[in-house]
Structure formats: structure tokens, C-alpha cells
PDB file of C-alpha atoms in Angstrom:
ATOM      1  CA  UNK A  18      -9.419 -11.228  -9.122  1.00  0.00           C
ATOM      2  CA  UNK A  19      -6.009  -9.762 -10.012  1.00  0.00           C
ATOM      3  CA  UNK A  20      -5.270  -9.159 -13.669  1.00  0.00           C
ATOM      4  CA  UNK A  21      -2.556 -11.829 -13.671  1.00  0.00           C
ATOM      5  CA  UNK A  22      -4.951 -14.309 -12.116  1.00  0.00           C
ATOM      6  CA  UNK A  23      -7.619 -13.356 -14.647  1.00  0.00           C
ATOM      7  CA  UNK A  24      -5.271 -13.848 -17.594  1.00  0.00           C
ATOM      8  CA  UNK A  25      -4.111 -17.152 -16.139  1.00  0.00           C
ATOM      9  CA  UNK A  26      -7.727 -18.230 -15.773  1.00  0.00           C
ATOM     10  CA  UNK A  27      -8.503 -17.164 -19.337  1.00  0.00           C
ATOM     11  CA  UNK A  28      -5.539 -19.112 -20.727  1.00  0.00           C
ATOM     12  CA  UNK A  29      -6.419 -22.149 -18.700  1.00  0.00           C
ATOM     13  CA  UNK A  30      -9.987 -22.039 -19.966  1.00  0.00           C
ATOM     14  CA  UNK A  31      -8.896 -21.658 -23.591  1.00  0.00           C
ATOM     15  CA  UNK A  32      -6.597 -24.661 -23.371  1.00  0.00           C
ATOM     16  CA  UNK A  33      -9.341 -26.787 -21.880  1.00  0.00           C
ATOM     17  CA  UNK A  34     -11.778 -25.824 -24.636  1.00  0.00           C
ATOM     18  CA  UNK A  35      -9.176 -26.452 -27.338  1.00  0.00           C
ATOM     19  CA  UNK A  36      -8.548 -29.918 -25.959  1.00  0.00           C
ATOM     20  CA  UNK A  37     -12.245 -30.693 -25.900  1.00  0.00           C
ATOM     21  CA  UNK A  38     -12.093 -31.491 -22.220  1.00  0.00           C
ATOM     22  CA  UNK A  39     -15.182 -31.084 -20.040  1.00  0.00           C
ATOM     23  CA  UNK A  40     -15.175 -27.541 -18.732  1.00  0.00           C
ATOM     24  CA  UNK A  41     -15.155 -27.072 -15.003  1.00  0.00           C
ATOM     25  CA  UNK A  42     -15.726 -23.417 -14.217  1.00  0.00           C
ATOM     26  CA  UNK A  43     -13.245 -22.320 -11.531  1.00  0.00           C
ATOM     27  CA  UNK A  44     -14.937 -19.002 -10.867  1.00  0.00           C
ATOM     28  CA  UNK A  45     -17.127 -19.968  -7.903  1.00  0.00           C
ATOM     29  CA  UNK A  46     -14.031 -21.002  -5.924  1.00  0.00           C
ATOM     30  CA  UNK A  47     -12.148 -17.835  -6.820  1.00  0.00           C
ATOM     31  CA  UNK A  48     -15.151 -15.670  -6.034  1.00  0.00           C
ATOM     32  CA  UNK A  49     -14.913 -16.723  -2.397  1.00  0.00           C
ATOM     33  CA  UNK A  50     -11.869 -14.516  -2.022  1.00  0.00           C
ATOM     34  CA  UNK A  51     -12.696 -10.866  -2.572  1.00  0.00           C
ATOM     35  CA  UNK A  52     -10.624  -8.453  -4.629  1.00  0.00           C
ATOM     36  CA  UNK A  53     -11.119  -5.883  -1.902  1.00  0.00           C
ATOM     37  CA  UNK A  54     -11.888  -6.503   1.768  1.00  0.00           C
ATOM     38  CA  UNK A  55     -13.291  -3.705   3.895  1.00  0.00           C
ATOM     39  CA  UNK A  56     -13.617  -3.893   7.666  1.00  0.00           C
ATOM     40  CA  UNK A  57     -14.981  -1.237   9.982  1.00  0.00           C
ATOM     41  CA  UNK A  58     -14.285  -1.131  13.681  1.00  0.00           C
ATOM     42  CA  UNK A  59     -11.358  -0.753  16.057  1.00  0.00           C
ATOM     43  CA  UNK A  60      -8.031  -0.434  14.223  1.00  0.00           C
ATOM     44  CA  UNK A  61      -6.284  -3.651  15.222  1.00  0.00           C
ATOM     45  CA  UNK A  62      -9.368  -5.862  14.980  1.00  0.00           C
ATOM     46  CA  UNK A  63     -10.408  -4.354  11.646  1.00  0.00           C
ATOM     47  CA  UNK A  64      -6.941  -4.957  10.200  1.00  0.00           C
ATOM     48  CA  UNK A  65      -6.991  -8.593  11.259  1.00  0.00           C
ATOM     49  CA  UNK A  66     -10.492  -9.005   9.844  1.00  0.00           C
ATOM     50  CA  UNK A  67      -9.698  -7.410   6.485  1.00  0.00           C
ATOM     51  CA  UNK A  68      -6.612  -9.567   5.898  1.00  0.00           C
ATOM     52  CA  UNK A  69      -8.483 -12.665   7.012  1.00  0.00           C
ATOM     53  CA  UNK A  70     -11.173 -11.961   4.405  1.00  0.00           C
ATOM     54  CA  UNK A  71      -8.454 -12.063   1.736  1.00  0.00           C
ATOM     55  CA  UNK A  72      -7.417 -15.516   2.884  1.00  0.00           C
ATOM     56  CA  UNK A  73      -5.158 -14.599   5.778  1.00  0.00           C
ATOM     57  CA  UNK A  74      -1.551 -13.461   5.910  1.00  0.00           C
ATOM     58  CA  UNK A  75      -0.276 -16.911   4.919  1.00  0.00           C
ATOM     59  CA  UNK A  76      -1.585 -16.180   1.447  1.00  0.00           C
ATOM     60  CA  UNK A  77       1.056 -13.449   1.183  1.00  0.00           C
ATOM     61  CA  UNK A  78       3.865 -14.493   3.519  1.00  0.00           C
ATOM     62  CA  UNK A  79       5.474 -17.932   3.478  1.00  0.00           C
ATOM     63  CA  UNK A  80       7.588 -19.298   6.331  1.00  0.00           C
ATOM     64  CA  UNK A  81      11.125 -17.956   6.215  1.00  0.00           C
ATOM     65  CA  UNK A  82      10.389 -14.941   4.044  1.00  0.00           C
ATOM     66  CA  UNK A  83      11.659 -11.442   4.775  1.00  0.00           C
ATOM     67  CA  UNK A  84       8.878  -8.893   5.034  1.00  0.00           C
ATOM     68  CA  UNK A  85       9.020  -5.129   4.790  1.00  0.00           C
ATOM     69  CA  UNK A  86       5.970  -3.173   5.940  1.00  0.00           C
ATOM     70  CA  UNK A  87       5.770   0.363   4.559  1.00  0.00           C
ATOM     71  CA  UNK A  88       3.549   2.656   6.629  1.00  0.00           C
ATOM     72  CA  UNK A  89       3.288   6.436   6.550  1.00  0.00           C
ATOM     73  CA  UNK A  90       5.624   7.509   9.348  1.00  0.00           C
ATOM     74  CA  UNK A  91       7.035  10.710   7.931  1.00  0.00           C
ATOM     75  CA  UNK A  92       5.784  13.193  10.473  1.00  0.00           C
ATOM     76  CA  UNK A  93       6.122  13.659  14.228  1.00  0.00           C
ATOM     77  CA  UNK A  94       2.381  13.571  14.875  1.00  0.00           C
ATOM     78  CA  UNK A  95      -0.102  11.261  16.557  1.00  0.00           C
ATOM     79  CA  UNK A  96      -2.476   8.965  14.705  1.00  0.00           C
ATOM     80  CA  UNK A  97      -5.522  11.192  15.070  1.00  0.00           C
ATOM     81  CA  UNK A  98      -3.731  13.926  13.123  1.00  0.00           C
ATOM     82  CA  UNK A  99      -4.195  11.764  10.020  1.00  0.00           C
ATOM     83  CA  UNK A 100      -0.698  12.121   8.556  1.00  0.00           C
ATOM     84  CA  UNK A 101       0.736   8.791   9.754  1.00  0.00           C
ATOM     85  CA  UNK A 102      -0.567   5.242   9.646  1.00  0.00           C
ATOM     86  CA  UNK A 103      -2.414   4.209  12.802  1.00  0.00           C
ATOM     87  CA  UNK A 104       0.041   2.299  15.022  1.00  0.00           C
ATOM     88  CA  UNK A 105      -2.464  -0.468  15.764  1.00  0.00           C
ATOM     89  CA  UNK A 106      -2.855  -1.151  12.033  1.00  0.00           C
ATOM     90  CA  UNK A 107       0.909  -1.515  11.663  1.00  0.00           C
ATOM     91  CA  UNK A 108       1.202  -3.682  14.770  1.00  0.00           C
ATOM     92  CA  UNK A 109      -1.590  -5.964  13.571  1.00  0.00           C
ATOM     93  CA  UNK A 110       0.175  -6.496  10.241  1.00  0.00           C
ATOM     94  CA  UNK A 111       3.479  -7.248  11.979  1.00  0.00           C
ATOM     95  CA  UNK A 112       1.727  -9.723  14.278  1.00  0.00           C
ATOM     96  CA  UNK A 113       0.198 -11.560  11.342  1.00  0.00           C
ATOM     97  CA  UNK A 114       3.538 -11.695   9.508  1.00  0.00           C
ATOM     98  CA  UNK A 115       5.190 -13.157  12.618  1.00  0.00           C
ATOM     99  CA  UNK A 116       2.431 -15.741  12.967  1.00  0.00           C
ATOM    100  CA  UNK A 117       2.772 -16.641   9.285  1.00  0.00           C
ATOM    101  CA  UNK A 118       6.404 -17.555   9.923  1.00  0.00           C
ATOM    102  CA  UNK A 119       8.285 -14.585   8.468  1.00  0.00           C
ATOM    103  CA  UNK A 120      12.003 -14.839   9.180  1.00  0.00           C
ATOM    104  CA  UNK A 121      12.318 -11.081   9.565  1.00  0.00           C
ATOM    105  CA  UNK A 122       9.910  -8.179   9.738  1.00  0.00           C
ATOM    106  CA  UNK A 123      10.895  -4.575   9.237  1.00  0.00           C
ATOM    107  CA  UNK A 124       8.662  -1.519   9.451  1.00  0.00           C
ATOM    108  CA  UNK A 125      10.372   1.222   7.466  1.00  0.00           C
ATOM    109  CA  UNK A 126       9.799   4.688   6.064  1.00  0.00           C
ATOM    110  CA  UNK A 127      12.192   7.420   4.956  1.00  0.00           C
ATOM    111  CA  UNK A 128      10.711  10.276   6.968  1.00  0.00           C
ATOM    112  CA  UNK A 129      10.426  13.938   6.089  1.00  0.00           C
ATOM    113  CA  UNK A 130      10.728  15.026   9.729  1.00  0.00           C
ATOM    114  CA  UNK A 131      13.262  14.099  12.408  1.00  0.00           C
ATOM    115  CA  UNK A 132      13.357  10.258  12.373  1.00  0.00           C
ATOM    116  CA  UNK A 133      13.392   9.595  16.113  1.00  0.00           C
ATOM    117  CA  UNK A 134      10.474  11.939  16.743  1.00  0.00           C
ATOM    118  CA  UNK A 135       8.508  10.315  13.896  1.00  0.00           C
ATOM    119  CA  UNK A 136       8.933   6.810  15.313  1.00  0.00           C
ATOM    120  CA  UNK A 137       8.014   7.925  18.824  1.00  0.00           C
ATOM    121  CA  UNK A 138       5.160  10.348  18.256  1.00  0.00           C
ATOM    122  CA  UNK A 139       3.496   8.232  15.574  1.00  0.00           C
ATOM    123  CA  UNK A 140       3.190   5.523  18.236  1.00  0.00           C
ATOM    124  CA  UNK A 141       4.384   2.912  15.745  1.00  0.00           C
ATOM    125  CA  UNK A 142       7.574   1.987  17.558  1.00  0.00           C
ATOM    126  CA  UNK A 143       5.777   1.413  20.845  1.00  0.00           C
ATOM    127  CA  UNK A 144       2.924  -0.508  19.221  1.00  0.00           C
ATOM    128  CA  UNK A 145       5.390  -2.901  17.552  1.00  0.00           C
ATOM    129  CA  UNK A 146       7.704  -3.314  20.530  1.00  0.00           C
ATOM    130  CA  UNK A 147       6.325  -6.724  21.490  1.00  0.00           C
ATOM    131  CA  UNK A 148       6.679  -8.117  17.962  1.00  0.00           C
ATOM    132  CA  UNK A 149      10.400  -7.536  17.720  1.00  0.00           C
ATOM    133  CA  UNK A 150      13.103  -5.250  19.006  1.00  0.00           C
ATOM    134  CA  UNK A 151      14.157  -2.510  16.606  1.00  0.00           C
ATOM    135  CA  UNK A 152      11.856  -3.658  13.806  1.00  0.00           C
ATOM    136  CA  UNK A 153      10.685  -0.048  13.363  1.00  0.00           C
ATOM    137  CA  UNK A 154      13.260   2.029  11.527  1.00  0.00           C
ATOM    138  CA  UNK A 155      13.349   5.388   9.767  1.00  0.00           C
ATOM    139  CA  UNK A 156      16.594   5.436   7.754  1.00  0.00           C
ATOM    140  CA  UNK A 157      17.722   8.589   5.994  1.00  0.00           C
ATOM    141  CA  UNK A 158      21.509   8.221   5.492  1.00  0.00           C
ATOM    142  CA  UNK A 159      22.695   7.451   1.970  1.00  0.00           C
ATOM    143  CA  UNK A 160      24.380   4.210   3.076  1.00  0.00           C
ATOM    144  CA  UNK A 161      20.943   2.664   3.578  1.00  0.00           C
ATOM    145  CA  UNK A 162      20.066   3.141  -0.105  1.00  0.00           C
ATOM    146  CA  UNK A 163      21.279   1.616  -3.359  1.00  0.00           C
ATOM    147  CA  UNK A 164      21.061   3.195  -6.780  1.00  0.00           C
ATOM    148  CA  UNK A 165      19.230   1.037  -9.297  1.00  0.00           C
ATOM    149  CA  UNK A 166      17.565   1.451 -12.662  1.00  0.00           C
ATOM    150  CA  UNK A 167      13.843   1.075 -13.227  1.00  0.00           C
ATOM    151  CA  UNK A 168      13.538  -1.054 -16.385  1.00  0.00           C
ATOM    152  CA  UNK A 169      10.739   0.057 -18.663  1.00  0.00           C
ATOM    153  CA  UNK A 170      10.238   3.370 -16.891  1.00  0.00           C
ATOM    154  CA  UNK A 171       8.413   6.079 -18.794  1.00  0.00           C
ATOM    155  CA  UNK A 172       9.668   9.002 -16.722  1.00  0.00           C
ATOM    156  CA  UNK A 173      11.940   8.147 -13.756  1.00  0.00           C
ATOM    157  CA  UNK A 174      14.560   5.691 -14.965  1.00  0.00           C
ATOM    158  CA  UNK A 175      16.513   5.307 -11.719  1.00  0.00           C
ATOM    159  CA  UNK A 176      16.677   6.282  -8.069  1.00  0.00           C
ATOM    160  CA  UNK A 177      18.327   5.169  -4.836  1.00  0.00           C
ATOM    161  CA  UNK A 178      16.140   2.509  -3.208  1.00  0.00           C
ATOM    162  CA  UNK A 179      16.112   1.408   0.394  1.00  0.00           C
ATOM    163  CA  UNK A 180      18.255  -1.730   0.431  1.00  0.00           C
ATOM    164  CA  UNK A 181      15.820  -3.671   2.585  1.00  0.00           C
ATOM    165  CA  UNK A 182      13.020  -2.917   0.130  1.00  0.00           C
ATOM    166  CA  UNK A 183      15.060  -4.309  -2.755  1.00  0.00           C
ATOM    167  CA  UNK A 184      15.972  -7.429  -0.784  1.00  0.00           C
ATOM    168  CA  UNK A 185      12.597  -8.131   0.843  1.00  0.00           C
ATOM    169  CA  UNK A 186      10.657 -11.174  -0.288  1.00  0.00           C
ATOM    170  CA  UNK A 187       7.373  -9.463   0.513  1.00  0.00           C
ATOM    171  CA  UNK A 188       6.457  -5.776   0.642  1.00  0.00           C
ATOM    172  CA  UNK A 189       3.275  -4.731   2.387  1.00  0.00           C
ATOM    173  CA  UNK A 190       2.011  -1.221   1.674  1.00  0.00           C
ATOM    174  CA  UNK A 191       0.275   0.196   4.743  1.00  0.00           C
ATOM    175  CA  UNK A 192      -0.580   3.810   3.960  1.00  0.00           C
ATOM    176  CA  UNK A 193      -2.915   6.049   5.842  1.00  0.00           C
ATOM    177  CA  UNK A 194      -5.649   7.572   3.702  1.00  0.00           C
ATOM    178  CA  UNK A 195      -4.850  11.239   3.261  1.00  0.00           C
ATOM    179  CA  UNK A 196      -5.099  14.120   0.850  1.00  0.00           C
ATOM    180  CA  UNK A 197      -2.075  15.480  -0.968  1.00  0.00           C
ATOM    181  CA  UNK A 198      -1.446  18.884  -2.467  1.00  0.00           C
ATOM    182  CA  UNK A 199       0.359  17.556  -5.549  1.00  0.00           C
ATOM    183  CA  UNK A 200      -1.430  14.309  -6.355  1.00  0.00           C
ATOM    184  CA  UNK A 201      -4.882  14.778  -4.822  1.00  0.00           C
ATOM    185  CA  UNK A 202      -4.539  11.803  -2.516  1.00  0.00           C
ATOM    186  CA  UNK A 203      -1.698   9.848  -0.964  1.00  0.00           C
ATOM    187  CA  UNK A 204      -2.418   6.137  -0.611  1.00  0.00           C
ATOM    188  CA  UNK A 205      -0.557   2.918  -1.442  1.00  0.00           C
ATOM    189  CA  UNK A 206       0.984   3.877  -4.781  1.00  0.00           C
ATOM    190  CA  UNK A 207       2.060   7.343  -3.664  1.00  0.00           C
ATOM    191  CA  UNK A 208       3.258   6.076  -0.292  1.00  0.00           C
ATOM    192  CA  UNK A 209       5.974   3.959  -1.909  1.00  0.00           C
ATOM    193  CA  UNK A 210       7.947   7.180  -2.336  1.00  0.00           C
ATOM    194  CA  UNK A 211       9.053   6.622   1.260  1.00  0.00           C
ATOM    195  CA  UNK A 212      11.231   3.731   0.085  1.00  0.00           C
ATOM    196  CA  UNK A 213      13.582   5.843  -2.030  1.00  0.00           C
ATOM    197  CA  UNK A 214      16.209   8.372  -1.087  1.00  0.00           C
ATOM    198  CA  UNK A 215      15.483  11.259  -3.414  1.00  0.00           C
ATOM    199  CA  UNK A 216      11.741  11.737  -3.589  1.00  0.00           C
ATOM    200  CA  UNK A 217      12.101  15.453  -4.280  1.00  0.00           C
ATOM    201  CA  UNK A 218      13.394  14.760  -7.757  1.00  0.00           C
ATOM    202  CA  UNK A 219      10.068  13.164  -8.602  1.00  0.00           C
ATOM    203  CA  UNK A 220       8.418  16.552  -8.167  1.00  0.00           C
ATOM    204  CA  UNK A 221      10.749  18.760 -10.183  1.00  0.00           C
ATOM    205  CA  UNK A 222      12.547  16.566 -12.714  1.00  0.00           C
ATOM    206  CA  UNK A 223       9.894  14.073 -13.729  1.00  0.00           C
ATOM    207  CA  UNK A 224       6.184  13.957 -14.302  1.00  0.00           C
ATOM    208  CA  UNK A 225       5.207  13.102 -10.729  1.00  0.00           C
ATOM    209  CA  UNK A 226       2.259  10.851 -11.507  1.00  0.00           C
ATOM    210  CA  UNK A 227       4.138   8.892 -14.178  1.00  0.00           C
ATOM    211  CA  UNK A 228       7.136   8.575 -11.864  1.00  0.00           C
ATOM    212  CA  UNK A 229       4.913   7.172  -9.104  1.00  0.00           C
ATOM    213  CA  UNK A 230       3.805   4.434 -11.476  1.00  0.00           C
ATOM    214  CA  UNK A 231       7.416   3.818 -12.541  1.00  0.00           C
ATOM    215  CA  UNK A 232       8.363   3.399  -8.888  1.00  0.00           C
ATOM    216  CA  UNK A 233       5.607   0.861  -8.369  1.00  0.00           C
ATOM    217  CA  UNK A 234       6.838  -1.225 -11.298  1.00  0.00           C
ATOM    218  CA  UNK A 235      10.094  -1.618  -9.380  1.00  0.00           C
ATOM    219  CA  UNK A 236       8.731  -2.115  -5.869  1.00  0.00           C
ATOM    220  CA  UNK A 237       5.600  -4.274  -6.047  1.00  0.00           C
ATOM    221  CA  UNK A 238       3.475  -4.569  -2.932  1.00  0.00           C
ATOM    222  CA  UNK A 239       2.064  -8.071  -2.454  1.00  0.00           C
ATOM    223  CA  UNK A 240      -0.562  -6.735  -0.077  1.00  0.00           C
ATOM    224  CA  UNK A 241      -1.955  -3.261   0.451  1.00  0.00           C
ATOM    225  CA  UNK A 242      -3.774  -2.286   3.619  1.00  0.00           C
ATOM    226  CA  UNK A 243      -5.152   1.254   3.620  1.00  0.00           C
ATOM    227  CA  UNK A 244      -5.666   2.726   7.066  1.00  0.00           C
ATOM    228  CA  UNK A 245      -8.889   4.707   7.010  1.00  0.00           C
ATOM    229  CA  UNK A 246      -9.282   4.998  10.768  1.00  0.00           C
ATOM    230  CA  UNK A 247      -8.515   8.731  10.649  1.00  0.00           C
ATOM    231  CA  UNK A 248      -8.799  10.144   7.125  1.00  0.00           C
ATOM    232  CA  UNK A 249      -7.022  13.437   6.479  1.00  0.00           C
ATOM    233  CA  UNK A 250      -9.409  14.793   3.855  1.00  0.00           C
ATOM    234  CA  UNK A 251      -7.771  18.218   3.496  1.00  0.00           C
ATOM    235  CA  UNK A 252      -4.398  19.687   4.353  1.00  0.00           C
ATOM    236  CA  UNK A 253      -2.389  16.624   3.347  1.00  0.00           C
ATOM    237  CA  UNK A 254       0.122  15.225   3.347  1.00  0.00           C
ATOM    238  CA  UNK A 255       1.212  16.607   6.727  1.00  0.00           C
ATOM    239  CA  UNK A 256      -1.792  18.555   8.005  1.00  0.00           C
ATOM    240  CA  UNK A 257      -3.319  20.171   9.857  1.00  0.00           C
ATOM    241  CA  UNK A 258      -6.533  19.587   7.982  1.00  0.00           C
ATOM    242  CA  UNK A 259      -9.990  18.149   8.283  1.00  0.00           C
ATOM    243  CA  UNK A 260      -9.816  14.683   9.805  1.00  0.00           C
ATOM    244  CA  UNK A 261     -12.757  12.293   9.480  1.00  0.00           C
ATOM    245  CA  UNK A 262     -12.867   9.338  11.850  1.00  0.00           C
ATOM    246  CA  UNK A 263     -14.039   6.593   9.509  1.00  0.00           C
ATOM    247  CA  UNK A 264     -12.856   3.515  11.460  1.00  0.00           C
ATOM    248  CA  UNK A 265     -12.240   1.704   8.177  1.00  0.00           C
ATOM    249  CA  UNK A 266      -9.495  -0.638   6.957  1.00  0.00           C
ATOM    250  CA  UNK A 267      -9.266  -1.559   3.259  1.00  0.00           C
ATOM    251  CA  UNK A 268      -7.157  -4.508   2.107  1.00  0.00           C
ATOM    252  CA  UNK A 269      -6.365  -5.932  -1.304  1.00  0.00           C
ATOM    253  CA  UNK A 270      -3.708  -7.895  -3.138  1.00  0.00           C
ATOM    254  CA  UNK A 271      -4.127  -5.229  -5.835  1.00  0.00           C
ATOM    255  CA  UNK A 272      -2.640  -1.900  -4.784  1.00  0.00           C
ATOM    256  CA  UNK A 273      -4.528  -0.022  -7.507  1.00  0.00           C
ATOM    257  CA  UNK A 274      -7.832  -1.533  -6.424  1.00  0.00           C
ATOM    258  CA  UNK A 275      -7.197  -0.701  -2.754  1.00  0.00           C
ATOM    259  CA  UNK A 276      -6.350   2.898  -3.637  1.00  0.00           C
ATOM    260  CA  UNK A 277      -9.292   3.205  -6.007  1.00  0.00           C
ATOM    261  CA  UNK A 278     -11.723   1.999  -3.373  1.00  0.00           C
ATOM    262  CA  UNK A 279     -10.306   4.471  -0.843  1.00  0.00           C
ATOM    263  CA  UNK A 280     -10.669   7.347  -3.295  1.00  0.00           C
ATOM    264  CA  UNK A 281     -14.335   6.566  -3.843  1.00  0.00           C
ATOM    265  CA  UNK A 282     -15.162   5.592  -0.258  1.00  0.00           C
ATOM    266  CA  UNK A 283     -14.312   8.926   1.346  1.00  0.00           C
ATOM    267  CA  UNK A 284     -14.932  12.574   0.524  1.00  0.00           C
ATOM    268  CA  UNK A 285     -11.865  14.632  -0.349  1.00  0.00           C
ATOM    269  CA  UNK A 286     -11.808  18.400  -0.136  1.00  0.00           C
ATOM    270  CA  UNK A 287     -15.525  18.269   0.658  1.00  0.00           C
ATOM    271  CA  UNK A 288     -16.636  16.361  -2.422  1.00  0.00           C
ATOM    272  CA  UNK A 289     -16.667  12.908  -3.964  1.00  0.00           C
ATOM    273  CA  UNK A 290     -14.259  11.739  -6.647  1.00  0.00           C
ATOM    274  CA  UNK A 291     -13.981   8.766  -8.981  1.00  0.00           C
ATOM    275  CA  UNK A 292     -10.754   6.812  -9.053  1.00  0.00           C
ATOM    276  CA  UNK A 293     -10.130   7.711 -12.702  1.00  0.00           C
ATOM    277  CA  UNK A 294      -9.853  11.374 -11.677  1.00  0.00           C
ATOM    278  CA  UNK A 295      -6.626  10.608  -9.812  1.00  0.00           C
ATOM    279  CA  UNK A 296      -3.969  10.692 -12.518  1.00  0.00           C
ATOM    280  CA  UNK A 297      -1.431   8.264 -11.070  1.00  0.00           C
ATOM    281  CA  UNK A 298      -4.211   5.763 -10.343  1.00  0.00           C
ATOM    282  CA  UNK A 299      -5.470   5.994 -13.910  1.00  0.00           C
ATOM    283  CA  UNK A 300      -1.947   5.589 -15.284  1.00  0.00           C
ATOM    284  CA  UNK A 301      -1.286   2.585 -13.029  1.00  0.00           C
ATOM    285  CA  UNK A 302      -4.501   0.963 -14.258  1.00  0.00           C
ATOM    286  CA  UNK A 303      -3.567   1.634 -17.889  1.00  0.00           C
ATOM    287  CA  UNK A 304      -0.090   0.146 -17.402  1.00  0.00           C
ATOM    288  CA  UNK A 305      -1.502  -3.035 -15.922  1.00  0.00           C
ATOM    289  CA  UNK A 306      -0.460  -2.618 -12.309  1.00  0.00           C
ATOM    290  CA  UNK A 307      -3.995  -3.267 -11.119  1.00  0.00           C
ATOM    291  CA  UNK A 308      -7.611  -2.335 -11.558  1.00  0.00           C
ATOM    292  CA  UNK A 309      -9.386   0.880 -10.657  1.00  0.00           C
ATOM    293  CA  UNK A 310     -12.833  -0.224 -11.844  1.00  0.00           C
ATOM    294  CA  UNK A 311     -14.139  -0.840  -8.356  1.00  0.00           C
ATOM    295  CA  UNK A 312     -17.734  -1.460  -9.470  1.00  0.00           C
ATOM    296  CA  UNK A 313     -16.584  -4.527 -11.431  1.00  0.00           C
ATOM    297  CA  UNK A 314     -14.591  -5.988  -8.544  1.00  0.00           C
ATOM    298  CA  UNK A 315     -15.639  -8.344  -5.792  1.00  0.00           C
ATOM    299  CA  UNK A 316     -15.830  -6.205  -2.662  1.00  0.00           C
ATOM    300  CA  UNK A 317     -16.712  -7.787   0.667  1.00  0.00           C
ATOM    301  CA  UNK A 318     -17.418  -5.801   3.811  1.00  0.00           C
ATOM    302  CA  UNK A 319     -17.667  -6.592   7.487  1.00  0.00           C
ATOM    303  CA  UNK A 320     -18.641  -4.411  10.435  1.00  0.00           C
ATOM    304  CA  UNK A 321     -17.164  -5.441  13.767  1.00  0.00           C
TER     305      UNK A 321
END
């Protein structure tokens, strides 16, 4: 259950008790939908299965809404290198958004390598070709970004955001699970850095982990789907490094919970970690962006 849903449930329960009304416990119905859905198997099928376990894409995308899917597409490498999101995961998400009635679907990332090579070699453009022409884009020019403040920021008070990200009705975070030299791991929260123009400033001007959380207060993913088909456990974010083929897809409406599960599900740098050991995850939890206490969450798994 998301924190907002939990608070809403608490308030609802308190009002009922205050009014002396007979109490009907809503928890059994809510428990049917997991906080975290985990599917293992082939990439496209596992992605469909994980989202279905959360209630299906129509839970997140209403007819007529504009959707932006944010994968990792920053490097000109194939999926099995572990640096980019698996193209079949991205294509499956785009398919489900189309079927849910989205009016537009864009797959976008501000790449670190040459944009055309990233879109081609990642396989994402080809995988999404049948969903819509030119839905995969890798903008880098300043005209594609708009400077905006981040209200309530604790470190990074402003940046230039991708216009489509600011205007989207629904943002779906679709990171690959990979290690990162500066933040330990790069997952949903960290991956949102691909939706701003100047990510470098986050490293040298601000506290990086606090700035990541600031960024996620501005751009809120409605759904997070972590691609754990090929996990880059060392050498991230671009590799080469040790890649583990885990054939796993993790989905959640809570980006912190999805990231936390991924941290604890895989080994990083040859050892296991708890979610609280990842600073930006801990800070996001403390600032109410989601929950990292995986053991207390409803996790459902399926093997295909």
C-alpha cells in the first residue's frame, strides 16, 4: 500500500470510528493488489505479468492521457551489456499504454552518448516501431528543455527539465538495474536524471543523493518497472562489468519500494546490501516519497 493510500485509509477509519458507524475493514480488498510485483521469465512476458499483478496498466493510464516512458538509453550498447533497459521491457510497457487508451506515448532519455547510436544499438527504437512511429526519442538540444524551480528542494532548487516530462500526464520509470560509481546503484530514482538537461551539476554543485530526491519530488513516476533481465552488478553505469542474467522484472506504484526491492534482490559488487545502505533511497523514504521497508510490504511473485 502506498503511503498516501495508507494515510487515506487511516483517516477514513478514524472518521468511521468517530461517527460510531459499523467498521468494515477495507484491508482484505487492498491486500489483493501487491505493493511490489515480481515476475521472472522472458522480458516481454514478465513485464506484462508484473504490471498485470498490480492491476493492469489501466490502473495508471486513463484513456486520452499523455504518457512518457523513461528507460535507460544513454549508451550505444546492446541489452546484454546491462547499461540500457531491455528493449522488450520498453516495448511491452508501450504496448500496454496503447491498449489502455493513451493519446500519446513517448519513450525518452537524454543520452550521454551519441543519440542516434543509443536508440539503434539499444534496440529500443526497433522494438517500439510497431507501437508508433518516432515514439523513441533522445533529445539533447536546449530547446527541448525548460528551466523550472523545484519547490521545497533541499539541495537542487532548479534545473532545465525535458518539456515532455513536465507536460506528461503519466510518467513511467523503466530503469535497468545497474551499479553506479557515485550512488552505488542506478534504478528508478537515479534514472530520472535522464529527464533534465544538466545532470552534471548534480555531481559537483549539489549533494548528489539529496538532489536525486529533489528531482523526484518534481517528476513523480506513477509506475516504476525495474528491468532485471541483465543486471550490471559492477562497472556501472556504462560498463563493462559483471552482468548477471536474472530474468526478473520488478514493478510497483512506489518508486522507492521498487528500487529497494531491487537493491536487496541482487548482489552488488559481490555482496548483498540493504536498501537503507543506499543514501538516496534512505533519503527518499525519509521525505515520504515511498517506502524502503520491503519486509513490511506486500510482495507477490510469479515465475513464467
